[in-house]
Short mmCIF file of C-alpha atoms in Angstrom, two decimals:
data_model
loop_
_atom_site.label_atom_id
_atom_site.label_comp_id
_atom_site.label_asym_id
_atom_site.label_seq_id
_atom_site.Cartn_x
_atom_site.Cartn_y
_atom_site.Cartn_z
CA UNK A 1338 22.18 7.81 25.01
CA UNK A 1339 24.08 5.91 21.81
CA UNK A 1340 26.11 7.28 18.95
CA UNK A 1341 23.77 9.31 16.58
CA UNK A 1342 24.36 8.24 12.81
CA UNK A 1343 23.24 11.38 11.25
CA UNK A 1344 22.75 9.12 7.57
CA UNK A 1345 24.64 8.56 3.98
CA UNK A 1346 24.09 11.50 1.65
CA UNK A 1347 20.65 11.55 2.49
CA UNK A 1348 18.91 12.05 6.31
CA UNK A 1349 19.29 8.66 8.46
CA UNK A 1350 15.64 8.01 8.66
CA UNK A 1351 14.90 8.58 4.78
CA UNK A 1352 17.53 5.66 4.41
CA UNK A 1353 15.60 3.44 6.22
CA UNK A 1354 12.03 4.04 4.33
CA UNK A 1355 14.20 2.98 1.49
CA UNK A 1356 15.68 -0.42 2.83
CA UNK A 1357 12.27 -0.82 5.02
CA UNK A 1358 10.05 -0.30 1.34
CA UNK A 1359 12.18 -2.64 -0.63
CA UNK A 1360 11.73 -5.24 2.33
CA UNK A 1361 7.77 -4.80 2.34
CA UNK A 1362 8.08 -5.31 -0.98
CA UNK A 1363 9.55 -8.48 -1.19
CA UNK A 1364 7.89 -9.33 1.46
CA UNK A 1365 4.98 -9.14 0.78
CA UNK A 1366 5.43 -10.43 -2.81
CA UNK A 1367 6.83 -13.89 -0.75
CA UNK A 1368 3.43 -14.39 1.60
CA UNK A 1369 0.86 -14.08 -0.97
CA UNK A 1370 2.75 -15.78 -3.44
CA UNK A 1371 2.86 -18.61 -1.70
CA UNK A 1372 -0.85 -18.86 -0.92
CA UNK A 1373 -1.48 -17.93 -4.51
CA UNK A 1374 0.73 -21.19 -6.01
CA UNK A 1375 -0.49 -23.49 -3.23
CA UNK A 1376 -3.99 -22.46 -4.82
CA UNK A 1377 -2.52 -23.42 -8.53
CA UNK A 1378 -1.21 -26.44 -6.91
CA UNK A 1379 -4.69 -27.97 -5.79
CA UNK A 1380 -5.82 -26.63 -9.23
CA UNK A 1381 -3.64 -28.75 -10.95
CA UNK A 1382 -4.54 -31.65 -8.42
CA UNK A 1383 -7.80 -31.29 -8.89
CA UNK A 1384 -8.89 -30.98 -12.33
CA UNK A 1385 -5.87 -32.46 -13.94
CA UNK A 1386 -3.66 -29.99 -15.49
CA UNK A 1387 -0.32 -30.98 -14.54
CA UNK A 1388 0.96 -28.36 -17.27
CA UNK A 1389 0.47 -25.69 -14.42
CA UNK A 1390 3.52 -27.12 -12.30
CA UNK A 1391 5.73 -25.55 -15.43
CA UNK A 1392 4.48 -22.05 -13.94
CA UNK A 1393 4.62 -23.43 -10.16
CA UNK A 1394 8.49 -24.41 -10.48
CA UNK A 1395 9.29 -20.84 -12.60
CA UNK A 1396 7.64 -19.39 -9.69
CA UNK A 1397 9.71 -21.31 -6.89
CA UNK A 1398 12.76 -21.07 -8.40
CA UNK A 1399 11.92 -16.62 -8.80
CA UNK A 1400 11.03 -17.07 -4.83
CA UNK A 1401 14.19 -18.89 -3.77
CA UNK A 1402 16.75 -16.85 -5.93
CA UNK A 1403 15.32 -12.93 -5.62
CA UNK A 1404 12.45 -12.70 -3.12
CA UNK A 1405 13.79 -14.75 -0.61
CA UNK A 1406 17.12 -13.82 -0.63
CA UNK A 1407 16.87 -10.04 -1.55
CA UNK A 1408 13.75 -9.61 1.35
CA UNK A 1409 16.07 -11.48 3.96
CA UNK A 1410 18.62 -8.80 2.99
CA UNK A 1411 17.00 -6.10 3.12
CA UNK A 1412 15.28 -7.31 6.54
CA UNK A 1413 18.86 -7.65 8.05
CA UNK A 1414 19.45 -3.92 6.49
CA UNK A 1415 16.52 -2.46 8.41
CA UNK A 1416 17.94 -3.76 11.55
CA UNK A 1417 21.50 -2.26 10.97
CA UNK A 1418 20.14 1.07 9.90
CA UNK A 1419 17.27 1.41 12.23
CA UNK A 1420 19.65 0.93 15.09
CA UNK A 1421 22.37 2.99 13.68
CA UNK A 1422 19.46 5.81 13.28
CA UNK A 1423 17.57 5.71 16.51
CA UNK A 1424 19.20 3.20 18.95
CA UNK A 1425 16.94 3.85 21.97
CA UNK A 1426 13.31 3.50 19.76
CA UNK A 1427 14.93 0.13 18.91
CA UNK A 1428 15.60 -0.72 21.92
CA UNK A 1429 12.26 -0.30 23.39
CA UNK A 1430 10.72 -3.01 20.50
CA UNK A 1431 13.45 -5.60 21.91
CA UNK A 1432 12.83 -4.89 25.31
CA UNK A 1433 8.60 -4.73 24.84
CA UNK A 1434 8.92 -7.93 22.16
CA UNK A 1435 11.93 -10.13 22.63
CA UNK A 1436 9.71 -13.24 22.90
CA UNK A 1437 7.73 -11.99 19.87
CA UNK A 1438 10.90 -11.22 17.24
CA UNK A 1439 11.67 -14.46 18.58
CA UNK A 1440 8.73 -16.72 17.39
CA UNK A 1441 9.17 -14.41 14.18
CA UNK A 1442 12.56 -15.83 13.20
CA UNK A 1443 11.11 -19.50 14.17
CA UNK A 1444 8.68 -18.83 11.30
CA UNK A 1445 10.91 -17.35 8.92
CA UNK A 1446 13.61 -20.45 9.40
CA UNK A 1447 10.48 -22.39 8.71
CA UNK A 1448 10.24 -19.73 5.75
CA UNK A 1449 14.28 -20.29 4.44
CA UNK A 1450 14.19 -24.13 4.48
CA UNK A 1451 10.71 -24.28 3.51
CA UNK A 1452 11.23 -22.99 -0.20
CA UNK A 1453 14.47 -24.68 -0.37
CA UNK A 1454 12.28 -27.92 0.32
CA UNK A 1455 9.34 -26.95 -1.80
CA UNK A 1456 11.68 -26.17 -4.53
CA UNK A 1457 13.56 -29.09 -4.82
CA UNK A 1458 10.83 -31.83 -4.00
CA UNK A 1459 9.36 -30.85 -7.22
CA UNK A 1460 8.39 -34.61 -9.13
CA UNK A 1461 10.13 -35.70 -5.94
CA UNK A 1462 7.43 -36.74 -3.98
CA UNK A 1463 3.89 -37.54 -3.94
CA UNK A 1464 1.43 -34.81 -5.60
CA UNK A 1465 -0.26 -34.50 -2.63
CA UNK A 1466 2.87 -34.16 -0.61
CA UNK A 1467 4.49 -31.38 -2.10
CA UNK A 1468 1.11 -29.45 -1.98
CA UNK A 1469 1.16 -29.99 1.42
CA UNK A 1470 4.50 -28.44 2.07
CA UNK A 1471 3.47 -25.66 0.13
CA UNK A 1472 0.71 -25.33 2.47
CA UNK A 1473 3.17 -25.10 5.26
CA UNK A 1474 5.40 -22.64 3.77
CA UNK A 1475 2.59 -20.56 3.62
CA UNK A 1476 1.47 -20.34 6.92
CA UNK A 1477 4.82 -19.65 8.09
CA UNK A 1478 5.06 -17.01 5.48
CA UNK A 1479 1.60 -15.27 7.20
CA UNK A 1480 2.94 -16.10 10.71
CA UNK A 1481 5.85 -14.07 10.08
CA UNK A 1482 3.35 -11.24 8.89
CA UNK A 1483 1.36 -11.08 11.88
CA UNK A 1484 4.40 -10.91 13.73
CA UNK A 1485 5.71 -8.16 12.47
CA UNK A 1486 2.62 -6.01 11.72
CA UNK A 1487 2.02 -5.82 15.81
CA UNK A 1488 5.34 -4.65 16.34
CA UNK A 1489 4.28 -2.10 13.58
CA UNK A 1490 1.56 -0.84 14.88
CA UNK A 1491 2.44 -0.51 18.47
CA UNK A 1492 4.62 2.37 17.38
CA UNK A 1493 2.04 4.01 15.75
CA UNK A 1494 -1.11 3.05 17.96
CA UNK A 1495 0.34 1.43 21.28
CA UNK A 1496 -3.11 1.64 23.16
CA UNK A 1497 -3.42 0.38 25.88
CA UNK A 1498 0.35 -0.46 26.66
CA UNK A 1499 0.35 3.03 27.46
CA UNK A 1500 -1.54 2.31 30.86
CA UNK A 1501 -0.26 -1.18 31.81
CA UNK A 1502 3.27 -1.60 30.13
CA UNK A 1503 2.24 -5.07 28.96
CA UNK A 1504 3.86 -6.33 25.89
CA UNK A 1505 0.41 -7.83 24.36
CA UNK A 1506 -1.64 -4.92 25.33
CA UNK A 1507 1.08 -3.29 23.15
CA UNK A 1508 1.04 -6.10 20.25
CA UNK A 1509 -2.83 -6.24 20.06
CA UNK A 1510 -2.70 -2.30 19.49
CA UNK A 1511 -6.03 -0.81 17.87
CA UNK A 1512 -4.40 -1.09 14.66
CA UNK A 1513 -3.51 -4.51 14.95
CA UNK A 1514 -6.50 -6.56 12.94
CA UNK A 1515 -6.88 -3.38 10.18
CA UNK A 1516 -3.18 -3.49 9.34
CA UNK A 1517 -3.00 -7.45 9.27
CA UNK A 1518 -6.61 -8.14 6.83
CA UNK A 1519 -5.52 -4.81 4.90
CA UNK A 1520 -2.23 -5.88 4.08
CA UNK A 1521 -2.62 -9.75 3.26
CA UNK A 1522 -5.19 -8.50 1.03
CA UNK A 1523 -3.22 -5.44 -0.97
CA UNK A 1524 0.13 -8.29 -1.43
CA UNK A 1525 -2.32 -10.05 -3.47
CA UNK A 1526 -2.24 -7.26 -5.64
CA UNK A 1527 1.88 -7.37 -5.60
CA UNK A 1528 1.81 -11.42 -6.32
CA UNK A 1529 -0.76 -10.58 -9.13
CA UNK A 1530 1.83 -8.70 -10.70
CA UNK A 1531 4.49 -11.01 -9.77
CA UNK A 1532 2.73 -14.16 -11.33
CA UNK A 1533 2.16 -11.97 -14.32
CA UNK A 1534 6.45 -11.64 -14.47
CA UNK A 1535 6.68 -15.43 -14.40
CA UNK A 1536 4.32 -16.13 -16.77
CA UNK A 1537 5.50 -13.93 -18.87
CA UNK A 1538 8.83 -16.13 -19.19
CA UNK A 1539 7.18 -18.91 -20.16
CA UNK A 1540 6.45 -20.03 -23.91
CA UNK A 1541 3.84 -17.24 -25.68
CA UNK A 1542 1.66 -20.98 -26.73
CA UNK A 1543 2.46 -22.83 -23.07
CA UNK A 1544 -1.62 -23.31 -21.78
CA UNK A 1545 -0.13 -22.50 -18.23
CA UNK A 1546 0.51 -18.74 -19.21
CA UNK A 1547 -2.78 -18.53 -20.52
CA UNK A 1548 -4.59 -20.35 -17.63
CA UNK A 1549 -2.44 -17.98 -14.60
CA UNK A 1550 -2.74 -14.98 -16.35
CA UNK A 1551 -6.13 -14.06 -16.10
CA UNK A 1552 -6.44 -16.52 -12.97
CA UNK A 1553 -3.82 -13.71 -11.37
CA UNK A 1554 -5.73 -10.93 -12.86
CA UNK A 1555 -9.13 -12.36 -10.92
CA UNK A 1556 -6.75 -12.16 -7.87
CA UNK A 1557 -5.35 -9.43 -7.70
CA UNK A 1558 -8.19 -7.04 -8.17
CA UNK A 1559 -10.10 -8.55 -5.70
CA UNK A 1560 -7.08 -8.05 -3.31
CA UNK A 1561 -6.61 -4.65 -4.39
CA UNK A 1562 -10.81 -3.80 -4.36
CA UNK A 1563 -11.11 -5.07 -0.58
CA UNK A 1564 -7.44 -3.73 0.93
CA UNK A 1565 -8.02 -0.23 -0.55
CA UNK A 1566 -11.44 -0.23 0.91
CA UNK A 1567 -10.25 -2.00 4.61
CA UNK A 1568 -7.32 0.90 4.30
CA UNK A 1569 -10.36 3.96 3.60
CA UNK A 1570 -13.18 2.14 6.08
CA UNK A 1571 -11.64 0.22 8.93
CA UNK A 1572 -7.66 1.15 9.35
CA UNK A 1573 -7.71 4.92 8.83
CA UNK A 1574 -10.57 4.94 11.56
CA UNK A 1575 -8.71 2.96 13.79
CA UNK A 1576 -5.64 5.77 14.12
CA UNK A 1577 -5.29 7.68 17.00
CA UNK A 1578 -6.66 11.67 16.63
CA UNK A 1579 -3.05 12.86 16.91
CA UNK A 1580 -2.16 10.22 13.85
CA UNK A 1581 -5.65 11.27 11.89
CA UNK A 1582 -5.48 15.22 12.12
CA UNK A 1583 -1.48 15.36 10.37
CA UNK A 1584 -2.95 13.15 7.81
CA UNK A 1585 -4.00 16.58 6.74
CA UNK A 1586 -1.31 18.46 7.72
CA UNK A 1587 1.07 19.75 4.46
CA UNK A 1588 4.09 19.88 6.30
CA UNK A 1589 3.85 16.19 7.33
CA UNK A 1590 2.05 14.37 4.62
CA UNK A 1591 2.86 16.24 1.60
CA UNK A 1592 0.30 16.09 -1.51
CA UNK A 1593 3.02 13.76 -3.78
CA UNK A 1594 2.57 10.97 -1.02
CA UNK A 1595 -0.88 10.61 -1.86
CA UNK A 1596 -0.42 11.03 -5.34
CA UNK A 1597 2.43 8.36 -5.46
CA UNK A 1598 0.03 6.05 -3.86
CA UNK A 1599 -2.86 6.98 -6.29
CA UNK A 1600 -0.48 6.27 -9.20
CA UNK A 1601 0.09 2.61 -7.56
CA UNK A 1602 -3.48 1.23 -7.11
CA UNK A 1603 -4.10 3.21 -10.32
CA UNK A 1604 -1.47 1.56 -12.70
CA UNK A 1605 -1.84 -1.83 -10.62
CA UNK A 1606 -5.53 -1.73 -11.29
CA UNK A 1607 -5.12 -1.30 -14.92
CA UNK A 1608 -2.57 -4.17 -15.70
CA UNK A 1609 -4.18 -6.76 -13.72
CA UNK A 1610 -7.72 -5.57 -16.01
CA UNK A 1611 -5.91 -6.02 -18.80
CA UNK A 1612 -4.57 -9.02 -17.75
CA UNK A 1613 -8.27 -10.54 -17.35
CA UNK A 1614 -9.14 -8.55 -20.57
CA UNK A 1615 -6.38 -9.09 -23.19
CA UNK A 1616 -4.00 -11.88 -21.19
CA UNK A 1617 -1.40 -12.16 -24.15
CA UNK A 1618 -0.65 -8.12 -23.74
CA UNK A 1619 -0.62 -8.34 -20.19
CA UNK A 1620 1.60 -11.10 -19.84
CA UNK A 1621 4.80 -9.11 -21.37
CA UNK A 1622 7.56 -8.85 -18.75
CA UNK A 1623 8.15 -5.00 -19.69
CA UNK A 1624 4.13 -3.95 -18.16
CA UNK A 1625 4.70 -6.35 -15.26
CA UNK A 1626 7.96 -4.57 -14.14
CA UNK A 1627 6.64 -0.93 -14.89
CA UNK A 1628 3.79 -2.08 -13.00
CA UNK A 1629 5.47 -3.32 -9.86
CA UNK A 1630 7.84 -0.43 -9.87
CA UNK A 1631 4.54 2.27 -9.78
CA UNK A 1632 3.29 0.02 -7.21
CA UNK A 1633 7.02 0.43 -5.47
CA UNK A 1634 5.97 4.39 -5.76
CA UNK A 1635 2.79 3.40 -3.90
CA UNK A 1636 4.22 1.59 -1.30
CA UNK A 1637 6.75 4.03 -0.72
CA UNK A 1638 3.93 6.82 0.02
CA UNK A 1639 2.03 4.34 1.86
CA UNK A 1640 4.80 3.30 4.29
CA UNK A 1641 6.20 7.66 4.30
CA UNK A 1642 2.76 8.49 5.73
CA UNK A 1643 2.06 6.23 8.13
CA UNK A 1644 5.63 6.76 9.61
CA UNK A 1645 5.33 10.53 8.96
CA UNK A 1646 1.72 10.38 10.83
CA UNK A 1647 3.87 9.18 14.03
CA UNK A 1648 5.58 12.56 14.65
CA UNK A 1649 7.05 13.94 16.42
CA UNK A 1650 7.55 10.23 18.25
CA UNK A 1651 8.98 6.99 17.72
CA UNK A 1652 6.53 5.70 20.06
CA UNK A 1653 3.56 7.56 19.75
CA UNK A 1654 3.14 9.30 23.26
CA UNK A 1655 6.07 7.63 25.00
CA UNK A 1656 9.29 8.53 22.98
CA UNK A 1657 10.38 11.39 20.57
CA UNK A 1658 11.70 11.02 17.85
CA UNK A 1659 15.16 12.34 19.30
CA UNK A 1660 15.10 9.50 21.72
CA UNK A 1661 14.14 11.74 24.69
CA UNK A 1662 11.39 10.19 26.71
CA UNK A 1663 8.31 12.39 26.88
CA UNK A 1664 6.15 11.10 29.53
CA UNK A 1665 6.39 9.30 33.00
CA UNK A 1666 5.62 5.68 32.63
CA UNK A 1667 4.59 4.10 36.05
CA UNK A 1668 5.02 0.51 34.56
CA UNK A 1669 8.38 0.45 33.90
CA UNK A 1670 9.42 2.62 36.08
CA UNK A 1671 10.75 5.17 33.62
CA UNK A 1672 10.50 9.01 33.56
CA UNK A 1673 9.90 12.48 31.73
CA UNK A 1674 13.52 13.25 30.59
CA UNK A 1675 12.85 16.02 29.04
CA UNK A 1676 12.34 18.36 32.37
CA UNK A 1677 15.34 17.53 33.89
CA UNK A 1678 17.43 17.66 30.40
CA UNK A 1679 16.12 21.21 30.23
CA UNK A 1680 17.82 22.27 34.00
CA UNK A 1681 20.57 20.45 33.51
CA UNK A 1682 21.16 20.16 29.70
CA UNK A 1683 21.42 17.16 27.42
CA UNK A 1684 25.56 17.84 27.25
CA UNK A 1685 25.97 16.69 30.60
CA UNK A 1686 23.84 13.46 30.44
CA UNK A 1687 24.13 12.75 26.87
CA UNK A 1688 28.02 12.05 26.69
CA UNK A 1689 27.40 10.54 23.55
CA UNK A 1690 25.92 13.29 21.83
CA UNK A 1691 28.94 15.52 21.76
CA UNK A 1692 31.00 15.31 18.70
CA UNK A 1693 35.08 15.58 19.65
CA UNK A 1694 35.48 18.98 17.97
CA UNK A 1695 33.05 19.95 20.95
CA UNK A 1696 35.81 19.22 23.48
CA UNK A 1697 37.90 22.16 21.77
CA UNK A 1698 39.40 24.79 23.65
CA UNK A 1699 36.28 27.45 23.73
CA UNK A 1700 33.85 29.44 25.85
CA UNK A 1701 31.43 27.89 28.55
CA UNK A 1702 33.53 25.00 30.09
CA UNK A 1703 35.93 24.04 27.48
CA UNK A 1704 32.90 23.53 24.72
CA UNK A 1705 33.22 24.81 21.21
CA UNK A 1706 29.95 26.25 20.45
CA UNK A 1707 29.69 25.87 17.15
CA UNK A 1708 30.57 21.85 17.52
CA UNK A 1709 28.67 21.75 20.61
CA UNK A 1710 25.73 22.71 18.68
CA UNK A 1711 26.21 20.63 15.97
CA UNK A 1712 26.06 17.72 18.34
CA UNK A 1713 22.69 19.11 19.71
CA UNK A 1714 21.19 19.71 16.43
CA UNK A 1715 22.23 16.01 14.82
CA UNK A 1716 20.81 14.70 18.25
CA UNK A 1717 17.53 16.59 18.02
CA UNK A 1718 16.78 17.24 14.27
CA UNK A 1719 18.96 14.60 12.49
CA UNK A 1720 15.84 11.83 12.42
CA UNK A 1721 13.91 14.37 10.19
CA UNK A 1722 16.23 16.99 8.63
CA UNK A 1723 19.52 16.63 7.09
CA UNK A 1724 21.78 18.63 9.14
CA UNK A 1725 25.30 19.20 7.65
CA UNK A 1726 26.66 18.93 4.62
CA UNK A 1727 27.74 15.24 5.27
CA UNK A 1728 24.23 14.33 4.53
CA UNK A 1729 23.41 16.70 1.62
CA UNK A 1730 22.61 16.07 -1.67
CA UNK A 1731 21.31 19.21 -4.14
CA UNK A 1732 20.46 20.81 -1.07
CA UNK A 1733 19.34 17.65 1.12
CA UNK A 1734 16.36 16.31 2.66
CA UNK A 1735 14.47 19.04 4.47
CA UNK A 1736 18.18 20.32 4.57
CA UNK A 1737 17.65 22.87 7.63
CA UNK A 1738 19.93 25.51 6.07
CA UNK A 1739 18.00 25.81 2.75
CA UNK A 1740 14.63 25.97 5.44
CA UNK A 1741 15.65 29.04 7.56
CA UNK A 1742 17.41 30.64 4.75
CA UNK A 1743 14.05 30.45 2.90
CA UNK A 1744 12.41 32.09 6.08
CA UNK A 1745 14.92 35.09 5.88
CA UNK A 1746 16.78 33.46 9.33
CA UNK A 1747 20.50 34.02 8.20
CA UNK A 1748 21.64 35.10 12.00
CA UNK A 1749 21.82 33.03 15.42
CA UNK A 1750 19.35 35.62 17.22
CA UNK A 1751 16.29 34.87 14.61
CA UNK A 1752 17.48 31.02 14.31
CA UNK A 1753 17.18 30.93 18.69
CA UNK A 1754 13.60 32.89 18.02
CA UNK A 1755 12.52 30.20 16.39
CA UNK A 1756 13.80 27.70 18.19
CA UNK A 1757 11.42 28.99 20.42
CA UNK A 1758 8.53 28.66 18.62
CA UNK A 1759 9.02 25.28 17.77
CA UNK A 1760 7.07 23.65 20.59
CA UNK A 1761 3.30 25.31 18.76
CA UNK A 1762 3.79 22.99 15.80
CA UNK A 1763 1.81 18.92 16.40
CA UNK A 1764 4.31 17.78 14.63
CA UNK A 1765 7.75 18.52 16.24
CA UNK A 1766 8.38 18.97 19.92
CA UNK A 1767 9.92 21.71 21.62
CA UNK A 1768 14.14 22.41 21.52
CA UNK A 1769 14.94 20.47 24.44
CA UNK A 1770 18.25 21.77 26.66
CA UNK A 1771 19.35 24.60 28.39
CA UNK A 1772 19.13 28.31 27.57
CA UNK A 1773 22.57 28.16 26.58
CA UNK A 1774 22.28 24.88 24.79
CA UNK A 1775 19.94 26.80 22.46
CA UNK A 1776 22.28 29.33 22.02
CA UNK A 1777 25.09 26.97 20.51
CA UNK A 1778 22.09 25.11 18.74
CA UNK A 1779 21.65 28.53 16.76
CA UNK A 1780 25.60 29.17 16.29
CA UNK A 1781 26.07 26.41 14.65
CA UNK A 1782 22.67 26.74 12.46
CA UNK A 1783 24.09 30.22 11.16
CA UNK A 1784 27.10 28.92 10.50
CA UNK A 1785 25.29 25.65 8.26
CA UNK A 1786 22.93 28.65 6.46
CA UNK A 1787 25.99 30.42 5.50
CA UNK A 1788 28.18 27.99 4.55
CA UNK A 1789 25.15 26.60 1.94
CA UNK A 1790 24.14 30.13 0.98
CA UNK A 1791 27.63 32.47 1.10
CA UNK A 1792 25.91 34.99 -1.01
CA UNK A 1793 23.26 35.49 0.82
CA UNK A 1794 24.72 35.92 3.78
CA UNK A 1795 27.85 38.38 2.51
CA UNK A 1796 24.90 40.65 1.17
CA UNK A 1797 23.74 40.94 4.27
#
C-alpha cells in the first residue's frame, strides 16, 4: 500500500473532480472545435467566402493559447492528484492499459504540433492544404477521445474483464460506444458556445460573425438535442444495476447534481436559440462566458454522478475505493484482501498507512490509538469524507465529525456501533481490520467530533 494524501482544504477525491472537470472541459471544447472550423474551412472553400478565415484564425489562435495549453495542464494535474489520492486504482489503469495511454499520447503529440502547424500555415500554404491539416488535427483530437473514454468506462462498467482479465474486454466495456457518440455529440454544444466567444471578438459589422453565429447555434442544438437523448436512451441503460439503483439513492447522488446539470443543458439551450434567433445579442462575450460557466455547473454534476454511481469502488467489483481488493481474480492471479486484513489487520500489512505519531509510546504494541486510528480512518474514509481538520473548510466535505455529531455519536462506543453497521449501506463497504483496529478507528473519531464540536461534547 502507498502514502495516502488525505487532500488540500478540501477531501482528496473532490480535488480531483475539480482538475478532472476543468480538463473535460477544455477538452472537449478542443475536439469539436476542431471538427466544427474544419467544417467553416470547406465552407469558405466551397462557396467562396474567404472572410470566414478572419473567424478560423481568432479561433486557432483561442485553441493554441487557452484550450490547448490550459487542457494539457490540467490533464498532467489529474495524473498528479489521482495518484497522490488513490495510488493503487491508478495503478491498475497502467497496468490493464499501458499500450492504450500510450497510443493516447501519440495522438495528442499529433494534437500539440498539429495546432501549432494549423495555426501558423495560415495564407501559408495552399487552401486546400491547410484544410487538410485541419482535417488531421481533428482526427487526432477524436482519437485521443476514444482513448480515454474506454479507460473511463472500464472503471465504471468493466464487463467482461471481470471474467477474463483482458485489457480490451476491459476497454470495449458496455459503456464504451454510449459514452463515446454521447459525448462527441454534447462538446458540440461546448464549441457552440465557444465559437459564439470568438465571434463575439470580432467587428459587430464583420459578415463572418454574422455567418458563424447562427451557423454555431444550428450546431450546437443539434449536439445538445441528440447527446441528452443518447445520455436518457442508450448510456443510462447501458450501466450496471449496482451503478443504476444509487442513481436514486440521496446519499450518493444528491438532488443539486441533477439540478446543476438541468441548469447546464437549460441555459446552453437558450443561448445557442438565441443565437439562431437574434445572432447580434447572442454574440456578446458576457452570455457566452455565463453560458459556458452554467454549462461548467453541468459538467461538474455530470462527471460527480457518474463517479459517485461507482461506489463504494474504484473499479466497480474489483477494488474499493480504499484500495483494498474485494474479490479473487483468477486472471491475474490476485486475491480477496479484505479477509485476511480482517485476521490480521491492515497495521501490519499496510506499513504505509500508519502516520509516525502512531509509533508513540502507547497501549497495544507500542501504537498510539488515537494516531493509529487516524491512519485507519484517512486510509479507509479519506477518498469520500474529509477526515481531520487538515482538510476542513466551514466544516468540510462530508466532514465525518459534523456527520456523527449530527447522529448524536459524540463517544467511541456509539462511533464502533456504527462502524458496525456500515457494511448494510450499497454504497460504502464494511470497516475493514481487526476488532481492535475498530476500536482505535472510533478513538480517534471521538476525539475529531470533539475537537469540531467542544460544546457539545463538555455538555455532555
Amino acid at each position: 500500500m502507498y502514502p495516502v494524501w488525505e487532500g488540500l482544504i478540501f477531501h482528496s477525491a473532490f480535488i480531483v473532480a475539480l482538475v478532472a472537470v476543468a480538463h473535460v472541459l477544455f477538452s472537449h471544447v478542443t475536439v469539436a472545435a476542431t471538427w466544427f472550423n474544419w467544417w467553416v474551412e470547406r465552407k469558405a472553400l466551397a462557396e467562396g467566402k474567404p472572410y470566414l478565415y478572419d473567424y478560423l484564425k481568432a479561433s486557432a489562435l483561442r485553441l493554441l493559447m487557452f484550450a490547448y495549453t490550459l487542457g494539457a495542464m490540467f490533464g498532467v494535474g489529474i495524473w498528479f492528484s489521482v495518484t497522490a489520492s488513490n495510488p493503487r486504482g491508478i495503478s491498475t489503469l497502467i497496468h490493464n492499459f499501458v499500450f492504450y495511454w500510450a497510443a493516447e499520447w501519440f495522438w495528442f503529440i499529433i494534437d500539440v504540433f498539429g495546432i501549432a502547424v494549423y495555426y501558423y500555415t495560415f495564407g501559408r500554404v495552399n487552401p486546400k492544404t491547410h484544410a487538410r491539416i485541419g482535417l488531421i488535427l481533428a482526427l487526432a483530437a477524436t482519437g485521443t477521445l476514444a482513448i480515454i473514454v474506454g479507460i473511463l468506462g472500464f472503471k465504471l462498467s468493466p464487463g467482461h474483464w471481470l471474467q477474463t482479465g483482458l485489457s480490451l474486454d476491459g476497454f470495449y466495456n458496455p459503456t464504451f460506444w454510449p459514452m463515446l457518440f454521447a459525448r462527441f455529440a454534447l462538446m458540440f454544444a461546448l464549441t457552440a458556445l465557444y465559437a459564439l466567444l470568438v465571434a463575439a471578438g470580432l467587428p459587430k459589422d464583420h459578415p463572418a460573425r454574422a455567418e458563424v453565429v447562427p451557423l454555431a447555434g444550428r450546431v450546437g442544438l443539434v449536439g445538445l438535442a441528440v447527446g441528452v437523448a443518447l445520455v436518457l436512451l442508450w448510456y443510462v441503460p447501458s450501466l450496471p444495476e449496482h451503478a443504476r439503483v444509487l442513481l436514486g439513492v440521496p446519499q450518493v447522488v444528491q438532488k443539486v447534481f441533477y439540478v446543476k446539470m438541468a441548469l447546464g443543458v437549460v441555459a446552453t439551450a437558450l443561448v445557442l436559440a438565441l443565437a439562431l434567433l437574434k445572432p447580434n445579442l447572442a454574440a456578446r462575450a458576457g452570455a457566452a462566458y455565463l453560458a459556458l460557466f452554467l454549462a461548467f455547473l453541468g459538467l461538474f454534476g455530470a462527471e460527480r454522478t457518474r463517479e459517485a454511481i461507482r461506489k463504494p469502488d474504484v473499479v466497480l467489483g474489483y477494488m474499493a475505493s480504499n484500495q483494498i481488493i474485494r474479490v479473487d481474480f483468477a486472471p491475474r492471479g490476485v486475491k480477496a484482501e479484505e479477509g485476511r486484513l480482517n485476521q490480521e489487520g491492515i497495521l501490519k500489512h499496510l506499513p504505509f498507512a500508519v502516520a509516525p505519531g502512531a509509533k508513540a509510546a502507547g497501549p497495544a504494541g507500542g501504537l498510539d490509538p488515537v494516531e493509529a486510528g487516524r491512519a485507519l480512518v484517512t486510509l479507509q474514509c479519506s477518498s469520500c469524507h474529509t477526515v481531520s481538520r487538515n482538510t476542513a473548510l466551514l466544516g468540510g466535505m462530508r466532514n465525518l465529525a459534523a456527520m456523527f455529531h449530527r447522529r448524536g455519536m459524540t463517544e467511541a462506543p456509539q462511533i464502533r456501533v456504527y462502524l458496525e453497521a456500515i457494511g448494510g449501506f450499497p454504497y460504502m463497504h464494511p470497516v475493514v481490520g481487526t476488532p481492535e483496529e475498530r476500536d482505535y478507528m472510533a478513538q480517534y473519531l471521538e476525539r475529531l467530533v470533539k475537537e469540531f464540536f467542544p460544546q457539545a461534547s463538555a455538555g455532555r
